[in-house]
Amino acid sequence: MEVDKMDENDWKYHGEGNKSLVVCHVQFPRVLRLLKYPAADSENPPQTAEQAFRQIQNIVDFSSNVMSSMLGDKFIHSGEVVKLPLEFVRQLSIKIQQQRPAWRCDKVMDIYSGCALCLPNLTSPALHQATLTPPLCIEIKPKCGFLPSPKHVSKDIKAKVCRYCMHQHFKVASGKWKRRSLYCPLDLFSGNKQRMNFAVKHLIEEPQNNFKVFKGGQCVYSSKESSDPLDVNTLVHHLRPYFLQGNNRTSCHMTNKAILNEFIQVLINALLSGDGDEGTVTDGQDEGRSFCEASLFNRERVGHASQGLPENSVLHRILQTQMLDMLDIEGLFPLYRRVEQHLQDFPKERSRLQVDGPYNEAFLEKVQKCRVEDDGSVESAVAKVHQYRVAMTAKDCSIMVVLLPREEEKDDDEGLSTLRRLRDCRPSPFTSSVSILDLDPKPFDSIPRQLRLDQKIVSYYLRTSGALP
Ligand code: ATP
Ligand code: ZN
Ligand code: MG
Ligand code: MG
């Protein structure tokens, strides 16, 4: 990318989260991810250009040196920091403003630093130019997939109902969303196909910011701020042509329900693909920490069927990384306070302890080598805090699943396809690839806010729904 020849007309609005805004190139499979900050500070950027550059470099380092080792580098694209002409950034921000959803406009795009993160466009890989049908891409923000251990929590409910399900009640009460989502992350991370199917159905029904579908790089299905429920048929309308291909021609008679089910199957298979085909039971699962009492999935339906995620599947890697949070925020907080106190007494220790990075090999070593017992030292407290922050990132990341329709089978393959039909073992109509995005480090100083939010969510849940039988 030649940064001195940047033209805002080559870029368009792609999407945004709470921390960053993303634009994509109209021709090449590239995106720029720009920082955002509160609109109230729009005249007065909260950091200098150098600090913004450092922040984005930290994101790249954290992703490439720490998260990619935890999650598996085949899933990760860390990108690179770019310096853009300020005039380009200003024009871009004016151009995209109308396309931004109103509920995100409490923040503005950073137009002062000229810094951005340049990444491959994961919703529209270069490959698709060659194929006739555009790729489908599904983005899932799965959130935390296990219950904390009862040892570390002050309220029993936290070991029974998962954080996501409790948070839903709080989000609806505070007006963030109009309706509660019935998605439960523990069902998605279960590795049990019935439970996963149930979870994905609820993601589709009430996507909020946890589920999006892109077609050829364009978002075609996501939650809008309007209060109308999303029409699942609009999704099916986009999906139908994909299930009418190849040796699957009979599907022109498929009902909407059947199409949706096929789609969910394909998606689940992509999420479960990995090196090992055996399901492995993760630490939380054998302690009964993988079932949420708020999930409407009927437990009886799975019975004692084997559960677990295939080794090296994307969900397995994410869950393992999330489980670096062994103490829960309540168990971690005293250790955070120990570090904070130490930094007050010895401010220069902040850099030796790598509290704000650099996120290099040494940081990764601290995360990986942390002993389970706490020996009372500041080093062991810092290691636990680092581990917790890595887990927080894994609880907040998104999975991108790209589904590329396979080319129709050629004539000389006809014998083979007839044979397949006879045996009724149709190959999947898609090839899939999976990536993980949004792997920013969570600041050390955000930990007290985490504790307060946790207390609010739990006490609201106990006062309202949780108190019901
Ligand atoms: P959050 O509020 O979830 O923390 P964020 O502000 O950190 O979000 P991202 O999740 O990284 O921002 O990006 C916002 C959205 O932009 C994503 O949900 C995704 O739809 C899109 N996006 C981000 N990176 C890419 C990419 N490399 N390719 C395609 N789309 C992307
Ligand atoms: Zn739940
Ligand atoms: Mg995100
Ligand atoms: Mg983020």
Coordinates of C-alpha atoms and ligand atoms in Angstrom, one line a residue:
M1 CA 0.0 0.0 0.0
E2 CA 1.5 3.3 -1.1
V3 CA 0.5 5.6 1.8
D4 CA 1.5 8.8 -0.1
K5 CA -1.1 8.0 -2.8
M6 CA -4.1 7.4 -0.5
D7 CA -7.5 8.4 -1.9
E8 CA -10.6 8.3 0.3
N9 CA -12.6 7.2 -2.8
D10 CA -10.8 3.9 -2.7
W11 CA -12.1 3.1 0.8
K12 CA -15.5 2.6 2.2
Y13 CA -17.1 2.1 5.6
H14 CA -16.9 -1.6 6.7
G15 CA -17.9 -1.7 10.4
E16 CA -16.9 -0.7 13.9
G17 CA -16.7 -1.9 17.5
N18 CA -16.4 -0.1 20.7
K19 CA -12.7 0.8 20.3
S20 CA -12.1 1.0 16.5
L21 CA -13.6 1.8 13.2
V22 CA -12.8 -0.3 10.1
V23 CA -12.8 0.8 6.4
C24 CA -12.2 -1.6 3.5
H25 CA -10.5 -1.0 0.2
V26 CA -13.0 -1.2 -2.7
Q27 CA -10.7 -3.3 -4.8
F28 CA -8.0 -5.0 -2.8
P29 CA -8.6 -7.4 0.2
R30 CA -7.3 -4.9 2.7
V31 CA -8.9 -3.0 5.7
L32 CA -7.7 -0.1 7.8
R33 CA -8.6 -0.2 11.5
L34 CA -8.6 3.3 13.1
L35 CA -8.9 4.2 16.7
K36 CA -11.9 5.8 18.2
Y37 CA -12.4 8.0 21.3
P38 CA -15.3 9.7 23.1
A39 CA -17.1 12.3 21.0
A40 CA -16.9 14.7 24.0
D41 CA -13.1 14.8 23.5
S42 CA -13.4 15.3 19.7
E43 CA -11.6 18.7 19.8
N44 CA -9.1 17.4 22.2
P45 CA -7.6 14.0 21.3
P46 CA -6.8 12.0 24.5
Q47 CA -3.3 11.1 23.2
T48 CA -0.5 12.3 21.0
A49 CA 0.3 10.9 17.6
E50 CA 3.3 9.1 19.1
Q51 CA 1.1 7.6 21.8
A52 CA -1.4 6.4 19.2
F53 CA 1.3 4.9 17.2
R54 CA 2.6 3.1 20.3
Q55 CA -0.9 1.9 21.1
I56 CA -1.4 0.3 17.7
Q57 CA 2.2 -1.2 17.7
N58 CA 1.3 -2.7 21.1
I59 CA -1.8 -4.3 19.5
V60 CA 0.3 -5.8 16.7
D61 CA 2.9 -7.1 19.2
F62 CA 0.3 -8.5 21.6
S63 CA -1.4 -10.3 18.7
S64 CA 1.7 -11.6 17.0
N65 CA 3.9 -12.4 20.1
V66 CA 1.3 -13.4 22.7
M67 CA -2.1 -14.3 21.4
S68 CA -0.9 -16.1 18.3
S69 CA 1.1 -18.4 20.5
M70 CA -1.9 -19.1 22.8
L71 CA -4.5 -19.4 20.0
G72 CA -2.4 -20.9 17.2
D73 CA -0.8 -18.7 14.5
K74 CA -2.8 -20.3 11.7
F75 CA -5.8 -18.3 12.9
I76 CA -4.1 -15.0 13.4
H77 CA -3.4 -12.0 11.2
S78 CA -1.7 -9.3 13.2
G79 CA -1.3 -6.7 10.4
E80 CA 1.0 -3.7 10.6
V81 CA 0.9 -0.1 11.7
V82 CA 0.7 2.5 9.0
K83 CA 1.1 6.3 9.0
L84 CA -1.5 7.9 6.8
P85 CA -1.7 11.5 5.4
L86 CA -3.9 13.6 7.8
E87 CA -5.8 15.0 4.8
F88 CA -6.8 11.5 3.7
V89 CA -7.9 10.6 7.2
R90 CA -10.0 13.8 7.5
Q91 CA -11.7 13.2 4.2
L92 CA -12.3 9.6 5.0
S93 CA -13.9 10.5 8.3
I94 CA -16.3 12.9 6.6
K95 CA -17.1 10.4 3.8
I96 CA -18.0 7.5 6.2
Q97 CA -19.9 9.5 8.8
Q98 CA -23.4 9.0 7.3
Q99 CA -22.9 5.2 7.2
R100 CA -22.1 4.9 10.9
P101 CA -24.9 3.5 13.1
A102 CA -26.3 6.2 15.3
W103 CA -25.7 4.2 18.5
R104 CA -22.0 4.1 17.8
C105 CA -21.7 7.8 17.4
D106 CA -20.9 8.5 21.0
K107 CA -17.4 8.0 19.8
V108 CA -15.5 9.6 16.9
M109 CA -12.8 8.3 14.7
D110 CA -9.2 9.5 15.4
I111 CA -8.3 12.0 12.7
Y112 CA -5.3 13.5 14.5
S113 CA -2.7 10.8 14.8
G114 CA -2.7 9.6 11.2
C115 CA -2.0 6.1 12.5
A116 CA -4.0 3.0 11.6
L117 CA -3.7 -0.8 11.6
C118 CA -3.6 -2.3 8.2
L119 CA -5.0 -5.9 8.0
P120 CA -6.1 -8.4 5.4
N121 CA -9.9 -8.1 4.8
L122 CA -11.0 -11.3 6.4
T123 CA -14.6 -11.0 5.0
S124 CA -13.5 -11.0 1.4
P125 CA -10.3 -13.0 0.8
A126 CA -8.5 -12.5 -2.5
L127 CA -9.3 -16.0 -3.6
H128 CA -13.0 -15.2 -4.4
Q129 CA -12.3 -13.2 -7.5
A130 CA -11.8 -16.5 -9.3
T131 CA -15.0 -18.1 -8.2
L132 CA -18.5 -17.2 -9.5
T133 CA -20.3 -17.1 -6.2
P134 CA -19.0 -14.6 -3.6
P135 CA -17.7 -16.1 -0.3
L136 CA -19.9 -16.1 2.7
C137 CA -18.4 -15.0 5.9
I138 CA -19.8 -15.4 9.4
E139 CA -18.5 -13.4 12.3
I140 CA -19.1 -14.7 15.8
K141 CA -18.1 -13.0 19.0
P142 CA -18.5 -16.0 21.3
K143 CA -17.7 -14.5 24.7
C144 CA -16.8 -16.5 27.8
G145 CA -17.4 -20.2 27.4
F146 CA -17.0 -21.6 31.0
L147 CA -18.2 -21.0 34.5
P148 CA -15.8 -19.8 37.2
S149 CA -14.8 -22.2 39.9
P150 CA -17.1 -22.0 43.0
K151 CA -13.9 -21.6 45.1
H152 CA -13.3 -18.1 44.0
V153 CA -16.7 -16.5 43.8
S154 CA -18.6 -14.8 46.6
K155 CA -22.1 -15.4 45.0
D156 CA -23.1 -19.0 44.3
I157 CA -25.0 -17.9 41.2
K158 CA -21.8 -17.1 39.4
A159 CA -20.9 -20.8 39.4
K160 CA -24.3 -21.7 38.0
V161 CA -25.3 -19.1 35.5
C162 CA -22.8 -17.8 33.0
R163 CA -21.6 -14.3 32.7
Y164 CA -23.2 -13.7 29.2
C165 CA -26.6 -14.9 30.3
M166 CA -26.6 -12.7 33.4
H167 CA -25.2 -9.7 31.5
Q168 CA -28.2 -10.0 29.0
H169 CA -30.6 -9.1 31.8
F170 CA -28.5 -6.1 32.7
K171 CA -28.1 -4.9 29.1
V172 CA -31.9 -5.0 28.5
A173 CA -32.6 -3.2 31.7
S174 CA -30.0 -0.5 30.9
G175 CA -31.5 0.0 27.4
K176 CA -28.5 -1.2 25.5
W177 CA -30.6 -3.8 23.7
K178 CA -34.4 -4.1 23.4
R179 CA -34.6 -7.9 23.7
R180 CA -32.6 -10.5 25.5
S181 CA -30.6 -13.0 23.5
L182 CA -31.1 -16.6 24.4
Y183 CA -27.7 -17.5 23.1
C184 CA -25.5 -19.1 25.7
P185 CA -21.7 -19.4 25.1
L186 CA -21.5 -22.6 27.1
D187 CA -23.7 -24.3 24.5
L188 CA -21.5 -23.1 21.6
F189 CA -18.3 -24.2 23.4
S190 CA -19.7 -27.6 24.4
G191 CA -18.6 -29.4 21.2
N192 CA -21.9 -31.2 21.3
K193 CA -23.6 -30.6 17.9
Q194 CA -27.1 -30.4 19.3
R195 CA -26.1 -27.8 21.8
M196 CA -24.1 -25.9 19.3
N197 CA -27.0 -25.9 16.9
F198 CA -29.2 -24.5 19.6
A199 CA -26.6 -21.8 20.4
V200 CA -26.2 -20.7 16.7
K201 CA -30.0 -20.6 16.2
H202 CA -30.2 -18.1 19.0
L203 CA -27.3 -16.1 17.7
I204 CA -29.2 -15.8 14.4
E205 CA -32.4 -14.9 16.1
E206 CA -30.9 -12.0 18.2
P207 CA -27.5 -11.2 16.9
Q208 CA -26.7 -8.1 18.9
N209 CA -23.0 -7.6 18.5
N210 CA -22.2 -11.3 18.6
F211 CA -23.2 -12.4 15.1
K212 CA -22.9 -11.0 11.6
V213 CA -23.0 -12.5 8.1
F214 CA -21.1 -11.0 5.1
K215 CA -21.5 -11.9 1.5
G216 CA -18.7 -11.0 -0.8
G217 CA -17.4 -8.7 1.9
Q218 CA -20.7 -6.8 2.4
C219 CA -22.5 -7.2 5.7
V220 CA -25.9 -8.6 4.9
Y221 CA -27.2 -9.7 8.3
S222 CA -26.6 -7.9 11.6
S223 CA -28.5 -6.3 14.5
K224 CA -29.7 -2.8 13.8
E225 CA -30.6 -0.3 16.6
S226 CA -34.3 -0.4 15.5
S227 CA -36.5 -2.3 17.9
D228 CA -38.0 -4.5 15.2
P229 CA -36.9 -8.1 15.5
L230 CA -34.6 -9.1 12.6
D231 CA -36.3 -11.2 9.9
V232 CA -34.5 -14.5 9.7
N233 CA -36.0 -14.8 6.2
T234 CA -33.7 -12.0 4.9
L235 CA -30.8 -14.2 5.9
V236 CA -32.3 -17.3 4.2
H237 CA -32.8 -15.2 1.1
H238 CA -29.1 -14.6 0.9
L239 CA -28.2 -18.2 1.8
R240 CA -30.6 -20.0 -0.6
P241 CA -28.4 -19.8 -3.8
Y242 CA -25.5 -21.4 -1.9
F243 CA -27.5 -24.5 -1.2
L244 CA -28.7 -24.9 -4.7
Q245 CA -25.4 -25.8 -6.2
G246 CA -23.4 -28.8 -7.4
N247 CA -24.8 -32.2 -6.7
N248 CA -27.4 -30.7 -4.3
R249 CA -29.9 -29.6 -7.0
T250 CA -32.8 -31.1 -5.2
S251 CA -32.5 -28.3 -2.7
C252 CA -34.7 -25.9 -4.9
H253 CA -37.5 -27.5 -2.9
M254 CA -35.8 -26.9 0.4
T255 CA -37.8 -25.1 3.0
N256 CA -36.4 -22.0 4.7
K257 CA -36.0 -24.1 7.8
A258 CA -34.0 -26.8 6.0
I259 CA -31.7 -24.2 4.4
L260 CA -31.0 -22.6 7.8
N261 CA -30.3 -26.0 9.2
E262 CA -27.8 -26.9 6.5
F263 CA -26.1 -23.5 7.0
I264 CA -25.8 -24.1 10.7
Q265 CA -24.4 -27.5 10.1
V266 CA -21.7 -26.2 7.7
L267 CA -20.8 -23.4 10.2
I268 CA -20.6 -25.8 13.1
N269 CA -18.4 -28.2 11.1
A270 CA -16.0 -25.3 10.3
L271 CA -15.9 -24.4 14.0
L272 CA -15.1 -27.9 15.0
S273 CA -12.5 -28.6 12.3
G274 CA -9.1 -29.3 13.8
D275 CA -6.2 -31.7 13.8
G276 CA -7.6 -34.2 16.2
D277 CA -11.0 -35.7 15.5
E278 CA -11.5 -36.8 19.1
G279 CA -13.4 -34.5 21.4
T280 CA -11.3 -33.5 24.4
V281 CA -12.8 -32.6 27.7
T282 CA -11.4 -29.3 29.0
D283 CA -10.7 -28.6 32.6
G284 CA -14.0 -26.9 33.3
Q285 CA -16.0 -29.6 31.8
D286 CA -15.2 -32.4 34.1
E287 CA -16.0 -30.2 37.1
G288 CA -19.5 -29.5 35.7
R289 CA -18.5 -26.0 34.7
S290 CA -19.7 -26.2 31.1
F291 CA -23.4 -26.1 31.7
C292 CA -25.3 -22.9 32.4
E293 CA -28.5 -23.1 34.3
A294 CA -30.0 -20.2 32.3
S295 CA -29.6 -21.9 29.0
L296 CA -32.9 -23.1 27.6
F297 CA -31.3 -26.1 26.1
N298 CA -32.8 -29.2 27.7
R299 CA -30.0 -31.0 29.4
E300 CA -31.8 -34.3 29.2
R301 CA -31.4 -34.1 25.4
V302 CA -27.7 -34.7 25.5
G303 CA -27.8 -37.2 28.3
H304 CA -24.3 -38.7 28.8
A305 CA -23.2 -38.3 25.2
S306 CA -19.6 -37.6 24.9
Q307 CA -18.7 -33.9 24.8
G308 CA -15.7 -31.8 24.2
L309 CA -14.0 -29.9 21.4
P310 CA -11.5 -31.3 18.9
E311 CA -8.0 -30.5 19.8
N312 CA -6.7 -27.4 17.9
S313 CA -10.2 -26.4 16.7
V314 CA -10.7 -22.7 17.0
L315 CA -13.2 -23.0 19.8
H316 CA -10.8 -25.3 21.8
R317 CA -7.9 -22.9 21.5
I318 CA -10.1 -19.9 22.5
L319 CA -11.6 -21.7 25.5
Q320 CA -8.2 -22.9 26.7
T321 CA -7.0 -19.3 26.6
Q322 CA -10.0 -17.9 28.3
M323 CA -9.4 -20.4 31.1
L324 CA -6.2 -18.7 32.0
D325 CA -8.6 -16.7 34.1
M326 CA -8.5 -19.3 36.9
L327 CA -9.3 -17.0 39.8
D328 CA -12.3 -15.0 38.5
I329 CA -12.1 -11.3 38.8
E330 CA -12.9 -11.6 42.5
G331 CA -10.0 -13.9 43.2
L332 CA -7.7 -11.8 41.0
F333 CA -8.5 -8.5 42.4
P334 CA -6.3 -8.8 45.6
L335 CA -3.4 -9.6 43.3
Y336 CA -4.1 -6.6 41.2
R337 CA -4.1 -4.5 44.3
R338 CA -0.7 -5.9 45.3
V339 CA 0.7 -4.9 42.0
E340 CA -1.0 -1.5 42.1
Q341 CA 0.4 -0.8 45.6
H342 CA 3.9 -1.9 44.5
L343 CA 3.7 0.5 41.5
Q344 CA 2.6 3.4 43.7
D345 CA 5.7 2.8 45.9
F346 CA 8.0 2.1 43.0
P347 CA 6.6 3.8 39.8
K348 CA 9.7 2.8 37.8
E349 CA 8.9 -0.9 38.2
R350 CA 6.0 -0.4 35.7
S351 CA 8.3 -1.0 32.8
R352 CA 10.4 -3.9 34.3
L353 CA 7.1 -5.7 35.1
Q354 CA 5.9 -5.0 31.6
V355 CA 2.6 -3.7 32.8
D356 CA 1.9 -1.7 29.6
G357 CA 4.1 -3.9 27.4
P358 CA 6.3 -4.4 25.5
Y359 CA 4.4 -7.5 24.5
N360 CA 7.4 -9.6 23.6
E361 CA 8.8 -13.0 24.2
A362 CA 9.5 -12.1 27.8
F363 CA 5.9 -11.1 28.4
L364 CA 4.7 -14.4 26.9
E365 CA 7.1 -16.3 29.1
K366 CA 5.6 -14.7 32.2
V367 CA 2.1 -15.7 31.0
Q368 CA 3.1 -19.3 30.3
K369 CA 5.3 -20.0 33.2
C370 CA 3.1 -18.7 35.9
R371 CA 3.0 -21.2 38.8
V372 CA -0.4 -22.0 40.1
E373 CA 0.4 -21.1 43.7
D374 CA 0.9 -17.5 44.8
D375 CA 4.1 -17.1 46.8
G376 CA 3.2 -13.6 47.9
S377 CA 5.7 -11.8 45.6
V378 CA 4.9 -9.0 43.3
E379 CA 6.2 -11.1 40.4
S380 CA 3.7 -13.8 41.0
A381 CA 0.9 -11.3 41.3
V382 CA 1.9 -9.6 38.0
A383 CA 2.1 -13.0 36.3
K384 CA -1.5 -13.7 37.4
V385 CA -2.7 -10.3 36.2
H386 CA -1.0 -10.8 32.8
Q387 CA -2.7 -14.2 32.5
Y388 CA -6.0 -12.6 33.4
R389 CA -5.6 -9.9 30.8
V390 CA -4.7 -12.5 28.1
A391 CA -7.9 -14.4 29.1
M392 CA -9.9 -11.2 28.9
T393 CA -8.7 -10.7 25.3
A394 CA -9.8 -14.2 24.4
K395 CA -13.2 -13.6 26.0
D396 CA -13.7 -10.6 23.7
C397 CA -12.3 -11.7 20.4
S398 CA -14.3 -12.6 17.3
I399 CA -14.1 -15.6 15.0
M400 CA -14.4 -15.2 11.2
V401 CA -15.5 -18.3 9.3
V402 CA -15.2 -17.9 5.5
L403 CA -17.2 -20.3 3.5
L404 CA -16.1 -20.6 -0.2
P405 CA -18.6 -22.4 -2.4
R406 CA -16.9 -25.3 -4.2
E407 CA -16.9 -25.1 -8.0
E408 CA -19.5 -27.3 -9.6
E409 CA -18.2 -30.7 -10.3
K410 CA -17.0 -31.2 -13.9
D411 CA -18.4 -33.8 -16.3
D412 CA -15.5 -36.2 -15.9
D413 CA -16.3 -36.3 -12.2
E414 CA -19.8 -37.5 -12.9
G415 CA -19.1 -41.1 -12.1
L416 CA -17.8 -40.1 -8.7
S417 CA -20.7 -37.8 -7.9
T418 CA -23.2 -40.5 -8.8
L419 CA -21.3 -42.9 -6.5
R420 CA -21.5 -40.3 -3.7
R421 CA -25.2 -39.7 -4.3
L422 CA -25.8 -43.5 -4.2
R423 CA -23.9 -43.7 -0.9
D424 CA -25.5 -40.5 0.3
C425 CA -22.3 -39.0 1.4
R426 CA -22.4 -35.6 -0.2
P427 CA -19.3 -33.6 0.3
S428 CA -19.8 -30.2 1.9
P429 CA -20.7 -27.6 -0.7
F430 CA -18.0 -25.3 0.9
T431 CA -14.4 -25.1 1.8
S432 CA -13.9 -23.2 4.9
S433 CA -11.2 -21.1 6.6
V434 CA -11.2 -19.7 10.1
S435 CA -9.5 -16.7 11.6
I436 CA -9.6 -14.9 14.9
L437 CA -9.7 -11.1 15.1
D438 CA -9.9 -8.3 17.7
L439 CA -7.0 -9.3 19.9
D440 CA -6.2 -6.0 21.6
P441 CA -4.5 -6.1 25.0
K442 CA -6.8 -5.0 27.8
P443 CA -5.3 -2.2 29.9
F444 CA -4.0 -3.0 33.4
D445 CA -6.0 -0.1 34.7
S446 CA -9.3 -1.5 33.4
I447 CA -9.3 -4.2 36.0
P448 CA -11.1 -2.3 38.8
R449 CA -13.8 -1.4 36.3
Q450 CA -14.2 -5.1 35.5
L451 CA -14.8 -5.8 39.1
R452 CA -17.4 -3.1 39.5
L453 CA -19.2 -4.2 36.3
D454 CA -19.2 -7.8 37.6
Q455 CA -20.8 -6.7 40.9
K456 CA -23.5 -4.7 39.1
I457 CA -24.4 -7.6 36.7
V458 CA -24.5 -10.2 39.5
S459 CA -26.5 -8.0 41.9
Y460 CA -29.0 -7.0 39.2
Y461 CA -29.5 -10.6 38.2
L462 CA -30.0 -11.7 41.8
R463 CA -32.5 -8.9 42.5
T464 CA -34.5 -9.7 39.4
S465 CA -34.5 -12.9 37.3
G466 CA -32.1 -14.8 39.4
A467 CA -34.4 -14.7 42.4
L468 CA -37.2 -16.5 40.4
P469 CA -37.4 -20.2 41.0
Ligands
ATP1 P1 -15.2 -4.6 20.1 O1 -16.1 -3.6 20.5 O2 -15.8 -5.9 19.8 O3 -14.0 -4.7 21.0 P2 -13.3 -3.3 18.3 O4 -13.7 -1.9 18.4 O5 -12.1 -3.8 19.0 O6 -14.6 -4.2 18.6 P3 -13.0 -4.9 15.9 O7 -13.9 -5.9 16.4 O8 -11.6 -5.2 15.6 O9 -13.2 -3.5 16.7 O10 -13.6 -4.4 14.5 C1 -14.9 -4.0 14.3 C2 -15.6 -4.8 13.2 O11 -14.9 -4.6 12.0 C3 -15.5 -6.3 13.4 O12 -16.6 -6.7 14.2 C4 -15.5 -6.8 12.0 O13 -16.9 -6.9 11.5 C5 -14.8 -5.8 11.2 N1 -13.4 -6.1 11.0 C6 -12.4 -5.9 11.9 N2 -11.2 -6.4 11.4 C7 -11.5 -6.9 10.2 C8 -10.7 -7.6 9.2 N3 -9.4 -7.8 9.3 N4 -11.4 -8.0 8.1 C9 -12.7 -7.8 7.9 N5 -13.5 -7.2 8.8 C10 -12.9 -6.7 9.9
ZN2 ZN -25.3 -19.0 29.8
MG3 MG -14.8 -6.6 18.1
MG4 MG -12.0 -5.1 20.6

